[in-house]
Tab-separated table of C-alpha atoms and ligand atoms in Angstrom:
chain	number	residue	atom	x	y	z
A	71	UNK	CA	85.840	187.266	206.946
A	72	UNK	CA	84.249	190.195	208.244
A	73	UNK	CA	87.218	192.404	208.753
A	74	UNK	CA	89.677	192.398	205.467
A	75	UNK	CA	93.275	193.062	206.313
A	76	UNK	CA	94.720	195.976	204.380
A	77	UNK	CA	98.055	197.598	204.735
A	78	UNK	CA	97.615	201.469	204.636
A	79	UNK	CA	99.658	203.893	203.521
A	80	UNK	CA	100.632	206.158	206.280
A	81	UNK	CA	103.153	208.441	204.702
A	82	UNK	CA	102.123	212.171	205.024
A	83	UNK	CA	98.852	211.150	206.761
A	84	UNK	CA	97.738	212.011	209.905
A	85	UNK	CA	95.926	209.955	212.817
A	86	UNK	CA	93.761	211.348	215.430
A	87	UNK	CA	94.079	209.679	218.847
A	88	UNK	CA	91.528	210.773	221.361
A	89	UNK	CA	92.722	210.033	225.178
A	90	UNK	CA	96.108	210.286	226.559
A	91	UNK	CA	95.706	207.511	229.273
A	92	UNK	CA	96.942	204.015	229.619
A	93	UNK	CA	95.055	202.846	226.849
A	94	UNK	CA	96.125	205.522	224.348
A	95	UNK	CA	99.430	204.847	225.104
A	96	UNK	CA	99.312	201.378	224.181
A	97	UNK	CA	97.825	202.207	220.916
A	98	UNK	CA	100.842	205.012	220.495
A	99	UNK	CA	103.428	202.606	220.473
A	100	UNK	CA	102.087	200.754	217.605
A	101	UNK	CA	101.306	203.887	215.968
A	102	UNK	CA	104.774	205.643	216.558
A	103	UNK	CA	106.340	202.724	214.545
A	104	UNK	CA	104.427	204.250	211.243
A	105	UNK	CA	105.290	207.245	209.353
A	106	UNK	CA	101.921	208.739	209.916
A	107	UNK	CA	101.576	212.120	211.694
A	108	UNK	CA	99.968	211.617	214.961
A	109	UNK	CA	97.670	214.223	216.925
A	110	UNK	CA	96.893	213.093	220.590
A	111	UNK	CA	93.606	215.030	222.151
A	112	UNK	CA	94.255	215.122	225.905
A	113	UNK	CA	93.587	217.323	228.561
A	114	UNK	CA	95.758	215.606	231.327
A	115	UNK	CA	98.202	213.189	229.235
A	116	UNK	CA	100.154	210.331	230.779
A	117	UNK	CA	104.085	211.233	231.015
A	118	UNK	CA	104.881	209.165	228.024
A	119	UNK	CA	102.610	211.292	226.117
A	120	UNK	CA	103.822	214.554	227.433
A	121	UNK	CA	107.518	212.951	227.132
A	122	UNK	CA	106.690	212.010	222.983
A	123	UNK	CA	105.365	215.464	222.452
A	124	UNK	CA	108.166	217.124	224.030
A	125	UNK	CA	110.498	214.808	221.658
A	126	UNK	CA	108.101	216.453	218.669
A	127	UNK	CA	106.970	212.522	217.848
A	128	UNK	CA	103.675	213.460	218.268
A	129	UNK	CA	101.710	216.837	218.574
A	130	UNK	CA	99.576	217.029	221.779
A	131	UNK	CA	96.461	219.285	221.893
A	132	UNK	CA	95.399	219.637	225.437
A	133	UNK	CA	91.437	219.610	224.921
A	134	UNK	CA	89.021	216.908	223.861
A	135	UNK	CA	88.715	216.360	220.246
A	136	UNK	CA	86.286	218.541	218.237
A	137	UNK	CA	84.396	217.983	215.033
A	138	UNK	CA	86.544	220.179	213.104
A	139	UNK	CA	89.382	218.182	214.034
A	140	UNK	CA	88.714	215.492	212.133
A	141	UNK	CA	88.705	215.820	208.577
A	142	UNK	CA	91.313	215.446	206.572
A	143	UNK	CA	92.450	212.537	208.794
A	144	UNK	CA	93.177	209.086	207.766
A	145	UNK	CA	91.925	207.229	211.121
A	146	UNK	CA	90.814	207.976	213.949
A	147	UNK	CA	91.151	206.248	217.251
A	148	UNK	CA	88.826	206.619	220.288
A	149	UNK	CA	91.291	205.462	223.175
A	150	UNK	CA	89.832	207.734	226.103
A	151	UNK	CA	89.347	204.539	228.600
A	152	UNK	CA	85.483	205.949	228.717
A	153	UNK	CA	83.028	204.358	226.401
A	154	UNK	CA	80.452	207.507	226.511
A	155	UNK	CA	83.772	209.498	225.494
A	156	UNK	CA	84.569	207.253	222.926
A	157	UNK	CA	81.085	207.060	221.914
A	158	UNK	CA	81.429	210.793	220.971
A	159	UNK	CA	84.574	210.180	219.309
A	160	UNK	CA	83.103	207.733	216.619
A	161	UNK	CA	80.172	210.396	216.175
A	162	UNK	CA	82.733	212.684	215.382
A	163	UNK	CA	84.666	210.532	213.048
A	164	UNK	CA	81.809	209.001	211.015
A	165	UNK	CA	80.334	212.462	210.665
A	166	UNK	CA	83.521	213.237	208.752
A	167	UNK	CA	83.586	209.905	206.969
A	168	UNK	CA	86.942	208.941	208.612
A	169	UNK	CA	87.167	205.195	209.982
A	170	UNK	CA	87.056	204.911	213.477
A	171	UNK	CA	88.534	202.600	216.208
A	172	UNK	CA	87.309	202.405	219.706
A	173	UNK	CA	89.769	200.497	221.690
A	174	UNK	CA	88.217	197.077	223.267
A	175	UNK	CA	84.693	198.082	221.517
A	176	UNK	CA	84.559	195.561	218.033
A	177	UNK	CA	81.044	196.722	217.526
A	178	UNK	CA	81.622	199.988	217.849
A	179	UNK	CA	84.474	200.288	215.582
A	180	UNK	CA	84.938	200.545	211.745
A	181	UNK	CA	88.395	198.741	211.829
A	182	UNK	CA	90.233	196.385	214.268
A	183	UNK	CA	94.037	196.817	214.748
A	184	UNK	CA	95.661	193.273	214.132
A	185	UNK	CA	98.446	191.940	216.643
A	186	UNK	CA	101.880	192.762	214.688
A	187	UNK	CA	105.124	191.313	213.962
A	188	UNK	CA	107.245	193.989	212.686
A	189	UNK	CA	110.636	193.366	210.814
A	190	UNK	CA	110.004	196.307	208.852
A	191	UNK	CA	109.490	196.324	205.916
A	192	UNK	CA	108.240	192.637	206.839
A	193	UNK	CA	105.178	192.930	208.877
A	194	UNK	CA	102.984	190.347	209.806
A	195	UNK	CA	99.371	191.169	210.688
A	196	UNK	CA	97.238	188.633	212.871
A	197	UNK	CA	93.659	188.953	213.720
A	198	UNK	CA	90.994	186.980	215.118
A	199	UNK	CA	88.153	189.188	214.563
A	200	UNK	CA	88.111	189.912	217.970
A	201	UNK	CA	87.267	186.165	218.742
A	202	UNK	CA	90.529	184.870	220.563
A	203	UNK	CA	92.786	187.625	221.909
A	204	UNK	CA	94.393	184.744	223.351
A	205	UNK	CA	95.121	182.753	220.243
A	206	UNK	CA	96.425	186.054	218.242
A	207	UNK	CA	98.987	186.392	221.123
A	208	UNK	CA	100.083	182.863	220.797
A	209	UNK	CA	100.665	182.831	217.120
A	210	UNK	CA	102.266	186.225	217.363
A	211	UNK	CA	104.736	184.942	219.827
A	212	UNK	CA	105.507	181.765	217.269
A	213	UNK	CA	105.732	184.001	214.226
A	214	UNK	CA	108.113	186.360	216.105
A	215	UNK	CA	110.224	183.102	216.788
A	216	UNK	CA	110.254	182.152	213.773
A	217	UNK	CA	111.257	185.107	211.731
A	218	UNK	CA	114.850	185.815	212.512
A	219	UNK	CA	115.292	189.467	213.555
A	220	UNK	CA	117.404	189.970	210.469
A	221	UNK	CA	114.929	189.400	208.278
A	222	UNK	CA	113.770	192.897	208.070
A	223	UNK	CA	117.457	194.291	207.460
A	224	UNK	CA	117.774	191.684	204.603
A	225	UNK	CA	114.364	192.903	203.009
A	226	UNK	CA	115.438	196.398	203.559
A	227	UNK	CA	118.828	195.888	201.543
A	228	UNK	CA	116.849	193.914	199.006
A	229	UNK	CA	114.427	196.657	198.317
A	230	UNK	CA	117.383	198.860	197.175
A	231	UNK	CA	118.444	196.104	194.771
A	232	UNK	CA	115.049	195.091	193.210
A	233	UNK	CA	115.275	197.417	190.229
A	234	UNK	CA	118.647	195.441	189.429
A	235	UNK	CA	116.900	192.507	189.382
A	236	UNK	CA	113.919	193.326	187.440
A	237	UNK	CA	115.106	191.978	184.315
A	238	UNK	CA	114.557	188.638	185.375
A	239	UNK	CA	111.516	186.749	184.730
A	240	UNK	CA	109.432	185.751	187.677
A	241	UNK	CA	110.665	182.350	188.255
A	242	UNK	CA	114.281	183.438	188.164
A	243	UNK	CA	113.586	186.392	190.276
A	244	UNK	CA	111.815	184.286	192.736
A	245	UNK	CA	114.683	181.877	193.000
A	246	UNK	CA	117.064	184.588	193.194
A	247	UNK	CA	115.469	186.389	196.291
A	248	UNK	CA	114.751	182.800	197.981
A	249	UNK	CA	118.446	182.203	197.987
A	250	UNK	CA	119.090	185.539	199.226
A	251	UNK	CA	116.766	185.998	202.088
A	252	UNK	CA	117.219	182.438	203.136
A	253	UNK	CA	120.656	181.213	202.220
A	254	UNK	CA	122.870	183.459	201.475
A	255	UNK	CA	121.703	186.666	202.813
A	256	UNK	CA	121.673	185.306	206.587
A	257	UNK	CA	125.002	184.281	206.364
A	258	UNK	CA	126.460	187.279	205.041
A	259	UNK	CA	124.563	189.514	207.260
A	260	UNK	CA	125.927	187.914	210.352
A	261	UNK	CA	129.303	189.735	209.382
A	262	UNK	CA	127.226	192.873	208.978
A	263	UNK	CA	125.118	194.926	206.882
A	264	UNK	CA	127.912	195.809	204.141
A	265	UNK	CA	128.818	192.436	203.871
A	266	UNK	CA	125.075	191.392	203.208
A	267	UNK	CA	125.015	194.420	200.404
A	268	UNK	CA	128.304	192.730	198.782
A	269	UNK	CA	126.606	189.511	198.721
A	270	UNK	CA	123.838	190.626	196.623
A	271	UNK	CA	126.088	192.356	194.445
A	272	UNK	CA	128.171	189.266	193.887
A	273	UNK	CA	125.007	187.449	193.123
A	274	UNK	CA	123.657	190.007	190.297
A	275	UNK	CA	127.452	189.586	188.878
A	276	UNK	CA	126.905	185.995	188.866
A	277	UNK	CA	124.114	186.140	186.860
A	278	UNK	CA	120.708	184.627	187.841
A	279	UNK	CA	119.632	182.849	184.608
A	280	UNK	CA	116.142	181.477	184.505
A	281	UNK	CA	116.819	177.916	185.239
A	282	UNK	CA	114.902	174.831	183.773
A	283	UNK	CA	111.909	174.079	184.538
A	284	UNK	CA	111.238	170.707	187.129
A	285	UNK	CA	108.562	168.519	187.489
A	286	UNK	CA	108.091	166.761	191.258
A	287	UNK	CA	106.110	164.194	191.920
A	288	UNK	CA	104.396	164.550	195.185
A	289	UNK	CA	102.529	161.960	197.010
A	290	UNK	CA	99.527	163.981	198.876
A	291	UNK	CA	98.765	161.388	201.328
A	292	UNK	CA	95.178	160.168	201.656
A	293	UNK	CA	93.574	163.159	202.524
A	294	UNK	CA	94.612	164.771	206.105
A	295	UNK	CA	96.709	167.886	205.238
A	296	UNK	CA	98.834	166.927	208.533
A	297	UNK	CA	99.554	163.396	206.733
A	298	UNK	CA	101.750	165.515	204.239
A	299	UNK	CA	105.620	165.032	204.709
A	300	UNK	CA	107.424	168.077	205.304
A	301	UNK	CA	108.811	167.936	201.892
A	302	UNK	CA	105.559	167.844	200.383
A	303	UNK	CA	104.432	170.969	202.064
A	304	UNK	CA	107.458	172.752	201.112
A	305	UNK	CA	107.470	171.888	197.317
A	306	UNK	CA	103.812	172.729	197.418
A	307	UNK	CA	104.681	176.137	198.993
A	308	UNK	CA	107.354	176.550	196.152
A	309	UNK	CA	105.601	175.340	192.988
A	310	UNK	CA	104.437	177.531	189.983
A	311	UNK	CA	101.651	174.956	188.983
A	312	UNK	CA	100.310	172.620	190.473
A	313	UNK	CA	98.506	169.766	188.305
A	314	UNK	CA	96.148	167.209	190.917
A	315	UNK	CA	94.063	164.653	190.671
A	316	UNK	CA	90.298	164.782	191.556
A	317	UNK	CA	91.360	162.611	195.107
A	318	UNK	CA	93.503	165.083	196.271
A	319	UNK	CA	91.905	167.328	199.243
A	320	UNK	CA	91.329	170.772	199.286
A	321	UNK	CA	92.939	171.122	202.813
A	322	UNK	CA	95.977	170.177	200.810
A	323	UNK	CA	95.785	172.315	197.943
A	324	UNK	CA	95.668	175.416	200.190
A	325	UNK	CA	99.056	174.663	200.760
A	326	UNK	CA	99.863	175.741	197.459
A	327	UNK	CA	101.116	179.586	196.828
A	328	UNK	CA	98.405	181.911	196.266
A	329	UNK	CA	100.127	182.813	193.010
A	330	UNK	CA	100.660	179.244	191.921
A	331	UNK	CA	98.302	178.009	189.120
A	332	UNK	CA	96.365	174.992	190.256
A	333	UNK	CA	95.200	172.729	187.489
A	334	UNK	CA	92.899	169.952	188.247
A	335	UNK	CA	93.204	166.769	185.962
A	336	UNK	CA	90.709	164.386	187.349
A	337	UNK	CA	90.491	161.190	185.776
A	338	UNK	CA	87.362	159.667	187.685
A	339	UNK	CA	84.087	161.080	188.442
A	340	UNK	CA	81.289	162.836	186.611
A	341	UNK	CA	83.326	165.994	185.280
A	342	UNK	CA	85.227	166.440	181.935
A	343	UNK	CA	87.978	163.607	181.893
A	344	UNK	CA	91.127	164.110	181.303
A	345	UNK	CA	93.283	161.471	178.768
A	346	UNK	CA	96.502	160.504	180.280
A	347	UNK	CA	98.417	161.803	177.029
A	348	UNK	CA	97.089	165.341	177.577
A	349	UNK	CA	98.288	165.194	181.521
A	350	UNK	CA	101.731	164.218	180.195
A	351	UNK	CA	101.476	166.971	177.603
A	352	UNK	CA	100.419	169.422	180.233
A	353	UNK	CA	103.180	168.151	182.199
A	354	UNK	CA	105.661	168.907	179.442
A	355	UNK	CA	104.459	172.095	178.678
A	356	UNK	CA	104.757	173.600	182.055
A	357	UNK	CA	108.116	172.397	182.411
A	358	UNK	CA	109.281	173.552	179.116
A	359	UNK	CA	108.175	176.717	180.089
A	360	UNK	CA	110.556	177.055	182.868
A	361	UNK	CA	107.997	176.533	185.759
A	362	UNK	CA	108.710	174.499	188.866
A	363	UNK	CA	105.566	171.990	188.406
A	364	UNK	CA	104.179	169.641	191.492
A	365	UNK	CA	102.326	167.019	190.004
A	366	UNK	CA	100.128	166.000	193.087
A	367	UNK	CA	98.891	162.519	193.341
A	368	UNK	CA	96.694	161.218	196.299
A	369	UNK	CA	98.313	158.756	198.652
A	370	UNK	CA	101.832	157.960	197.233
A	371	UNK	CA	102.539	158.475	193.496
A	372	UNK	CA	103.923	154.879	192.904
A	373	UNK	CA	100.915	153.077	193.871
A	374	UNK	CA	98.058	153.023	191.093
A	375	UNK	CA	99.369	156.397	189.998
A	376	UNK	CA	100.163	155.848	186.494
A	377	UNK	CA	103.426	157.525	187.558
A	378	UNK	CA	105.504	155.545	185.058
A	379	UNK	CA	103.488	156.849	181.861
A	380	UNK	CA	104.008	160.344	183.025
A	381	UNK	CA	107.773	159.861	183.900
A	382	UNK	CA	108.273	158.658	180.269
A	383	UNK	CA	106.962	161.797	178.419
A	384	UNK	CA	109.280	163.747	180.878
A	385	UNK	CA	112.094	161.570	179.842
A	386	UNK	CA	111.280	161.754	176.272
A	387	UNK	CA	110.808	165.426	176.658
A	388	UNK	CA	114.173	165.784	178.342
A	389	UNK	CA	112.597	167.399	181.516
A	390	UNK	CA	114.197	166.786	184.875
A	391	UNK	CA	112.136	165.062	187.663
A	392	UNK	CA	112.360	163.774	191.281
A	393	UNK	CA	109.349	161.720	193.538
A	394	UNK	CA	108.322	162.697	197.006
A	395	UNK	CA	106.477	159.741	198.436
A	396	UNK	CA	103.355	159.696	200.423
A	397	UNK	CA	101.433	157.773	202.721
A	398	UNK	CA	99.212	155.704	200.672
A	399	UNK	CA	95.501	155.101	201.615
A	400	UNK	CA	96.075	151.440	202.684
A	401	UNK	CA	98.248	152.683	205.414
A	402	UNK	CA	95.735	155.211	206.571
A	403	UNK	CA	92.928	152.653	206.477
A	404	UNK	CA	94.935	150.326	208.654
A	405	UNK	CA	95.814	153.061	211.091
A	406	UNK	CA	91.578	153.867	211.196
A	407	UNK	CA	90.972	150.274	212.150
A	408	UNK	CA	93.729	150.396	214.573
A	409	UNK	CA	95.406	147.309	212.748
A	410	UNK	CA	98.860	146.366	211.424
A	411	UNK	CA	98.753	145.352	207.627
A	412	UNK	CA	101.478	142.476	208.610
A	413	UNK	CA	101.686	140.608	212.122
A	414	UNK	CA	103.809	137.589	213.083
A	415	UNK	CA	102.021	134.321	213.146
A	416	UNK	CA	99.376	135.867	210.806
A	417	UNK	CA	100.489	136.843	207.530
A	418	UNK	CA	104.445	137.781	206.343
A	419	UNK	CA	102.964	139.080	203.263
A	420	UNK	CA	100.436	141.869	202.486
A	421	UNK	CA	99.318	142.895	198.937
A	422	UNK	CA	98.149	145.860	197.412
A	423	UNK	CA	95.377	145.333	194.719
A	424	UNK	CA	93.642	146.807	192.083
A	425	UNK	CA	90.002	145.802	191.965
A	426	UNK	CA	90.103	146.660	188.102
A	427	UNK	CA	92.524	147.445	185.384
A	428	UNK	CA	92.326	148.537	181.677
A	429	UNK	CA	90.969	144.834	180.871
A	430	UNK	CA	88.340	145.492	183.501
A	431	UNK	CA	88.002	143.360	186.652
A	432	UNK	CA	91.450	142.097	187.645
A	433	UNK	CA	92.673	138.932	188.095
A	434	UNK	CA	95.204	137.943	191.105
A	435	UNK	CA	96.657	134.988	192.258
A	436	UNK	CA	93.429	134.019	194.139
A	437	UNK	CA	94.914	131.049	195.790
A	438	UNK	CA	97.353	133.196	197.649
A	439	UNK	CA	94.730	135.488	198.450
A	440	UNK	CA	92.121	133.012	199.836
A	441	UNK	CA	94.621	131.097	202.301
A	442	UNK	CA	93.468	131.867	205.984
A	443	UNK	CA	95.201	135.315	207.747
A	444	UNK	CA	95.972	136.112	204.405
A	445	UNK	CA	95.775	140.418	204.073
A	446	UNK	CA	95.329	142.721	201.070
A	447	UNK	CA	94.262	146.092	200.581
A	448	UNK	CA	92.196	146.455	197.344
A	449	UNK	CA	92.268	149.870	195.838
A	450	UNK	CA	89.358	150.933	193.202
A	451	UNK	CA	87.471	147.652	194.243
A	452	UNK	CA	84.008	149.000	194.986
A	453	UNK	CA	82.555	148.124	191.542
A	454	UNK	CA	84.349	145.230	191.518
A	455	UNK	CA	83.123	143.684	195.358
A	456	UNK	CA	80.616	140.828	193.584
A	457	UNK	CA	83.937	139.486	191.622
A	458	UNK	CA	85.931	139.714	194.270
A	459	UNK	CA	83.896	137.515	196.743
A	460	UNK	CA	83.346	135.017	194.040
A	461	UNK	CA	86.861	134.646	192.789
A	462	UNK	CA	88.045	134.532	196.708
A	463	UNK	CA	85.118	131.949	197.923
A	464	UNK	CA	85.774	129.883	194.540
A	465	UNK	CA	89.330	129.412	195.739
A	466	UNK	CA	88.685	128.452	199.201
A	467	UNK	CA	88.243	131.507	201.128
A	468	UNK	CA	85.971	131.173	204.114
A	469	UNK	CA	82.779	133.177	204.027
A	470	UNK	CA	83.277	135.063	207.110
A	471	UNK	CA	86.665	136.415	206.395
A	472	UNK	CA	86.700	139.543	208.172
A	473	UNK	CA	86.800	142.510	205.429
A	474	UNK	CA	86.941	146.090	206.291
A	475	UNK	CA	85.991	149.160	203.903
A	476	UNK	CA	87.106	152.314	204.942
A	477	UNK	CA	86.099	155.342	203.189
A	478	UNK	CA	87.529	158.675	203.265
A	479	UNK	CA	90.490	157.389	205.596
A	480	UNK	CA	92.094	159.881	207.516
A	481	UNK	CA	89.709	162.686	206.681
A	482	UNK	CA	86.794	164.196	208.965
A	483	UNK	CA	84.556	162.495	207.006
A	484	UNK	CA	85.908	159.007	207.128
A	485	UNK	CA	83.808	155.868	207.508
A	486	UNK	CA	84.414	152.356	208.529
A	487	UNK	CA	82.297	149.426	207.306
A	488	UNK	CA	83.082	146.222	209.128
A	489	UNK	CA	81.899	143.307	207.063
A	490	UNK	CA	82.364	139.808	205.960
A	491	UNK	CA	83.732	138.418	202.612
A	492	UNK	CA	79.956	137.040	202.483
A	493	UNK	CA	78.308	140.391	203.002
A	494	UNK	CA	80.980	142.576	201.018
A	495	UNK	CA	78.935	143.774	198.107
A	496	UNK	CA	76.063	144.684	200.338
A	497	UNK	CA	78.341	146.476	202.534
A	498	UNK	CA	79.839	148.211	199.729
A	499	UNK	CA	76.382	149.412	198.890
A	500	UNK	CA	76.268	151.323	201.736
A	501	UNK	CA	79.004	153.534	201.339
A	502	UNK	CA	78.933	156.971	200.205
A	503	UNK	CA	78.869	157.373	196.134
A	504	UNK	CA	81.792	158.809	195.024
A	505	UNK	CA	83.790	158.583	198.363
A	506	UNK	CA	87.314	156.925	197.655
A	507	UNK	CA	87.186	153.348	199.735
A	508	UNK	CA	89.786	151.206	200.483
A	509	UNK	CA	88.898	147.322	201.255
A	510	UNK	CA	91.095	145.553	203.345
A	511	UNK	CA	90.540	141.777	203.181
A	512	UNK	CA	91.427	139.644	206.235
A	513	UNK	CA	91.179	142.758	208.768
A	514	UNK	CA	88.499	143.751	211.055
A	515	UNK	CA	88.497	146.918	213.020
A	516	UNK	CA	89.567	146.682	216.545
A	517	UNK	CA	86.824	147.025	218.880
A	518	UNK	CA	88.299	150.508	220.053
A	519	UNK	CA	88.426	151.840	216.316
A	520	UNK	CA	84.758	150.573	215.961
A	521	UNK	CA	83.697	152.367	218.992
A	522	UNK	CA	85.417	155.340	218.109
A	523	UNK	CA	83.923	155.512	214.490
A	524	UNK	CA	80.180	154.959	216.093
A	525	UNK	CA	80.491	157.986	218.166
A	526	UNK	CA	81.756	160.192	215.899
A	527	UNK	CA	78.726	159.035	213.329
A	528	UNK	CA	76.486	159.509	216.192
A	529	UNK	CA	77.560	163.167	216.774
B	659	SAH	N1	97.915	156.533	195.062
B	659	SAH	C1	96.644	156.386	195.780
B	659	SAH	C2	95.888	155.688	195.059
B	659	SAH	C3	95.420	155.886	193.788
B	659	SAH	S1	93.850	154.688	193.218
B	659	SAH	C4	97.369	156.159	196.939
B	659	SAH	O1	98.370	155.780	197.166
B	659	SAH	O2	96.230	155.910	197.826
B	659	SAH	C5	92.570	155.194	194.109
B	659	SAH	C6	92.133	154.823	194.812
B	659	SAH	O3	92.699	154.718	196.026
B	659	SAH	C7	90.468	154.762	195.271
B	659	SAH	O4	89.756	154.353	194.588
B	659	SAH	C8	90.520	154.239	196.772
B	659	SAH	O5	90.353	152.751	196.601
B	659	SAH	C9	91.909	154.582	197.286
B	659	SAH	N2	91.749	155.840	198.187
B	659	SAH	C10	92.503	156.743	197.573
B	659	SAH	N3	92.401	157.627	198.621
B	659	SAH	C11	91.467	157.178	199.810
B	659	SAH	C12	91.143	157.371	201.103
B	659	SAH	N4	91.400	158.436	201.692
B	659	SAH	N5	90.396	156.674	201.500
B	659	SAH	C13	89.834	155.357	200.948
B	659	SAH	N6	90.610	155.117	199.799
B	659	SAH	C14	91.465	156.010	199.367
């Protein structure tokens, strides 16, 4: 981020604009929205500029800008439409230590003006470091469409009431404003500003006590943030506290609010390990303090996620909770190899297994699994490969049963390892250490999926 966005207080400040032609007019339209005093230097101003001067909205100085004009001003714009003249403006500004922007000249500027969506007092600024103006325009158009024009009015009405909500704690206050801006406010505003003000008054009178804490168990999916459910995305955005496993990808965590407390409680890997009891206690602690907690688990929380233990802890403590399912990694792995997990005539059942459990390597119904056409997804199976192969072959599985290991399913780092039951341990040795890997027994990648994977790996 070469350019850092800030919002500058323009009240009682002076902004100088050198130039009075088309280029300057475009800048001035934006600047006129601010509370700044605008002083425009132009010997031959456009009609629009002369008009604003006549209305007293800007001060017009009918000559070129001089060194003595600059000190004390907040910003200087070089908008003469002439590169040499703009360069002179930049020298004058820098001589006085005032930041300068030259229109359409990123390198010659100290700051750039973003594209703006104006719902004053709500302002959305969009910048692309000058790299993609077309993209900025597109984003602006989408944000324009997304933010109702009433938003500015609601925010303004809300502003006058801010002090009266201050006694509420952070969470209750957020809940109060969220209800007003997105539910009750827009409805009331449709009947006019007074109705919206009355609604706010009513809400204040009704009291907005802090609600109890709540825990959402949320499936984070296999890693690609686009595989989150809309609900997961919303809950992440609303959470005060996000407690997540190591498996949850950084791209998903990005979607949490900046102010949210984010806690990793990795149980595997080499870092400090959390005990299940401590995780349970942490959930209860945060919920009891009134926070909305998102307990984010990789894939689907109900698949090898130790969900029940955490739920029981919450029930014991009397904390309310809800579960939002996610896409489990078996689904993502099947998608990666272009195969379905069940198929008419091949397998009417599909099994989800773990490679190891509390006892060590997990035992299963090997006879069923060894049958021709049987398919299974093995989670946490990397270390159990030799054991798995032994058990399956002992129960009659063919040595050339297709097996595919998918590491980092759905992420850019996804890799496919197509192999056979016989070669499974060796294939797993080739996987990336530490990468979550799912083993699909009885499934080989479709040729197209394999070709695509090879192509990606060659890049
Ligand atoms: N609740 C999770 C599973 C947790 S158990 C889910 O529904 O997916 C952890 C195991 O899940 C890992 O050992 C690995 O086998 C598998 N896994 C999770 N994410 C994965 C991914 N992106 N790619 C491949 N396997 C993954």
